Tab-separated table of C-alpha atoms in Angstrom:
chain	number	residue	atom	x	y	z
A	1	UNK	CA	3.506	113.239	100.751
A	2	UNK	CA	2.374	116.340	98.574
A	3	UNK	CA	-1.540	117.451	99.823
A	4	UNK	CA	-3.876	118.925	97.913
A	5	UNK	CA	-5.520	121.946	98.708
A	6	UNK	CA	-9.542	122.192	98.457
A	7	UNK	CA	-11.001	124.216	96.009
A	8	UNK	CA	-12.051	127.303	97.874
A	9	UNK	CA	-15.530	127.318	94.874
A	10	UNK	CA	-16.496	124.354	96.014
A	11	UNK	CA	-16.157	124.433	99.412
A	12	UNK	CA	-17.991	127.434	99.565
A	13	UNK	CA	-20.919	125.371	96.985
A	14	UNK	CA	-21.104	123.133	99.835
A	15	UNK	CA	-21.291	126.071	103.027
A	16	UNK	CA	-22.593	128.676	100.859
A	17	UNK	CA	-24.328	127.803	97.711
A	18	UNK	CA	-26.933	130.441	96.770
A	19	UNK	CA	-23.801	133.058	97.692
A	20	UNK	CA	-22.693	135.515	94.999
A	21	UNK	CA	-19.161	134.091	94.330
A	22	UNK	CA	-18.946	136.475	91.054
A	23	UNK	CA	-19.895	140.106	89.623
A	24	UNK	CA	-19.060	140.504	86.639
A	25	UNK	CA	-20.148	143.322	83.600
A	26	UNK	CA	-23.702	142.932	84.744
A	27	UNK	CA	-23.374	138.915	85.299
A	28	UNK	CA	-23.715	137.274	88.733
A	29	UNK	CA	-22.870	133.681	89.586
A	30	UNK	CA	-23.416	132.136	93.170
A	31	UNK	CA	-21.076	129.798	94.494
A	32	UNK	CA	-22.953	126.414	93.682
A	33	UNK	CA	-23.225	128.317	89.561
A	34	UNK	CA	-19.564	128.818	89.569
A	35	UNK	CA	-18.625	125.560	90.760
A	36	UNK	CA	-20.589	123.675	88.266
A	37	UNK	CA	-18.827	125.708	85.442
A	38	UNK	CA	-15.705	124.394	87.175
A	39	UNK	CA	-16.870	121.089	87.441
A	40	UNK	CA	-17.490	121.450	83.612
A	41	UNK	CA	-14.373	123.232	82.613
A	42	UNK	CA	-12.556	120.284	84.380
A	43	UNK	CA	-14.158	117.653	82.260
A	44	UNK	CA	-13.326	119.802	79.378
A	45	UNK	CA	-9.302	119.847	80.441
A	46	UNK	CA	-9.421	115.886	81.386
A	47	UNK	CA	-10.784	115.407	77.536
A	48	UNK	CA	-7.969	118.033	76.419
A	49	UNK	CA	-5.425	116.205	77.978
A	50	UNK	CA	-4.891	118.348	80.924
A	51	UNK	CA	-3.794	116.511	83.702
A	52	UNK	CA	-1.650	117.115	87.889
A	53	UNK	CA	0.924	118.502	86.948
A	54	UNK	CA	0.729	119.469	83.622
A	55	UNK	CA	1.952	123.270	82.709
A	56	UNK	CA	-0.663	125.527	81.466
A	57	UNK	CA	-0.354	128.731	79.866
A	58	UNK	CA	-2.450	131.468	80.110
A	59	UNK	CA	-2.973	134.706	78.388
A	60	UNK	CA	-6.491	136.017	79.065
A	61	UNK	CA	-8.616	139.051	79.626
A	62	UNK	CA	-10.329	139.515	83.293
A	63	UNK	CA	-13.706	137.740	82.714
A	64	UNK	CA	-15.618	135.073	83.956
A	65	UNK	CA	-14.029	131.985	81.761
A	66	UNK	CA	-10.952	133.275	83.275
A	67	UNK	CA	-11.563	132.499	86.905
A	68	UNK	CA	-13.665	129.437	85.516
A	69	UNK	CA	-10.439	128.052	84.035
A	70	UNK	CA	-8.072	129.174	86.531
A	71	UNK	CA	-10.104	127.061	89.947
A	72	UNK	CA	-10.345	124.366	87.296
A	73	UNK	CA	-6.725	123.744	86.706
A	74	UNK	CA	-6.346	124.508	90.666
A	75	UNK	CA	-8.312	121.465	90.255
A	76	UNK	CA	-6.208	118.993	88.102
A	77	UNK	CA	-3.543	120.260	89.834
A	78	UNK	CA	-2.455	121.398	86.715
A	79	UNK	CA	0.169	125.031	87.204
A	80	UNK	CA	-1.607	127.978	86.008
A	81	UNK	CA	1.824	129.654	83.383
A	82	UNK	CA	0.638	133.274	83.219
A	83	UNK	CA	0.836	135.295	80.863
A	84	UNK	CA	0.191	139.130	79.810
A	85	UNK	CA	-2.295	139.661	77.459
A	86	UNK	CA	-0.675	141.989	75.613
A	87	UNK	CA	2.278	139.920	74.009
A	88	UNK	CA	1.611	138.704	70.684
A	89	UNK	CA	1.653	134.976	69.195
A	90	UNK	CA	5.314	135.322	68.440
A	91	UNK	CA	6.055	136.660	71.633
A	92	UNK	CA	4.346	134.573	73.708
A	93	UNK	CA	5.142	130.707	71.834
A	94	UNK	CA	8.702	131.468	72.933
A	95	UNK	CA	7.741	132.267	76.169
A	96	UNK	CA	5.133	129.311	76.880
A	97	UNK	CA	7.728	126.987	75.549
A	98	UNK	CA	10.464	128.164	77.251
A	99	UNK	CA	7.763	126.798	80.553
A	100	UNK	CA	7.276	123.913	79.239
A	101	UNK	CA	3.653	124.861	78.885
A	102	UNK	CA	1.638	121.408	77.688
A	103	UNK	CA	-1.173	123.958	76.532
A	104	UNK	CA	-1.742	127.683	75.651
A	105	UNK	CA	-5.283	129.348	76.119
A	106	UNK	CA	-5.317	133.036	75.220
A	107	UNK	CA	-7.421	135.444	74.176
A	108	UNK	CA	-7.222	137.204	70.517
């Protein structure tokens, strides 16, 4: 039997909701705010057809949205497949196919 790991953001949001969780480029999010964003991202990913066991490729710059995406994928039980942000689309697509990614999210 596989045991699901509790999301650390959800855990911290219950225990210390007002504590700073993420500070990036002048934006600060509390655990409660980060948890809210992760919950919305989970709902969006589900609407996009992402579910447990799916491999999801991500080529993204460091930012709050990337942190949210990582935690949302973990909550869903999807597998994160990280890619180098500097890859071109022509380089990225064959790697994503080889990794059997259901979806790939990439920054410009």
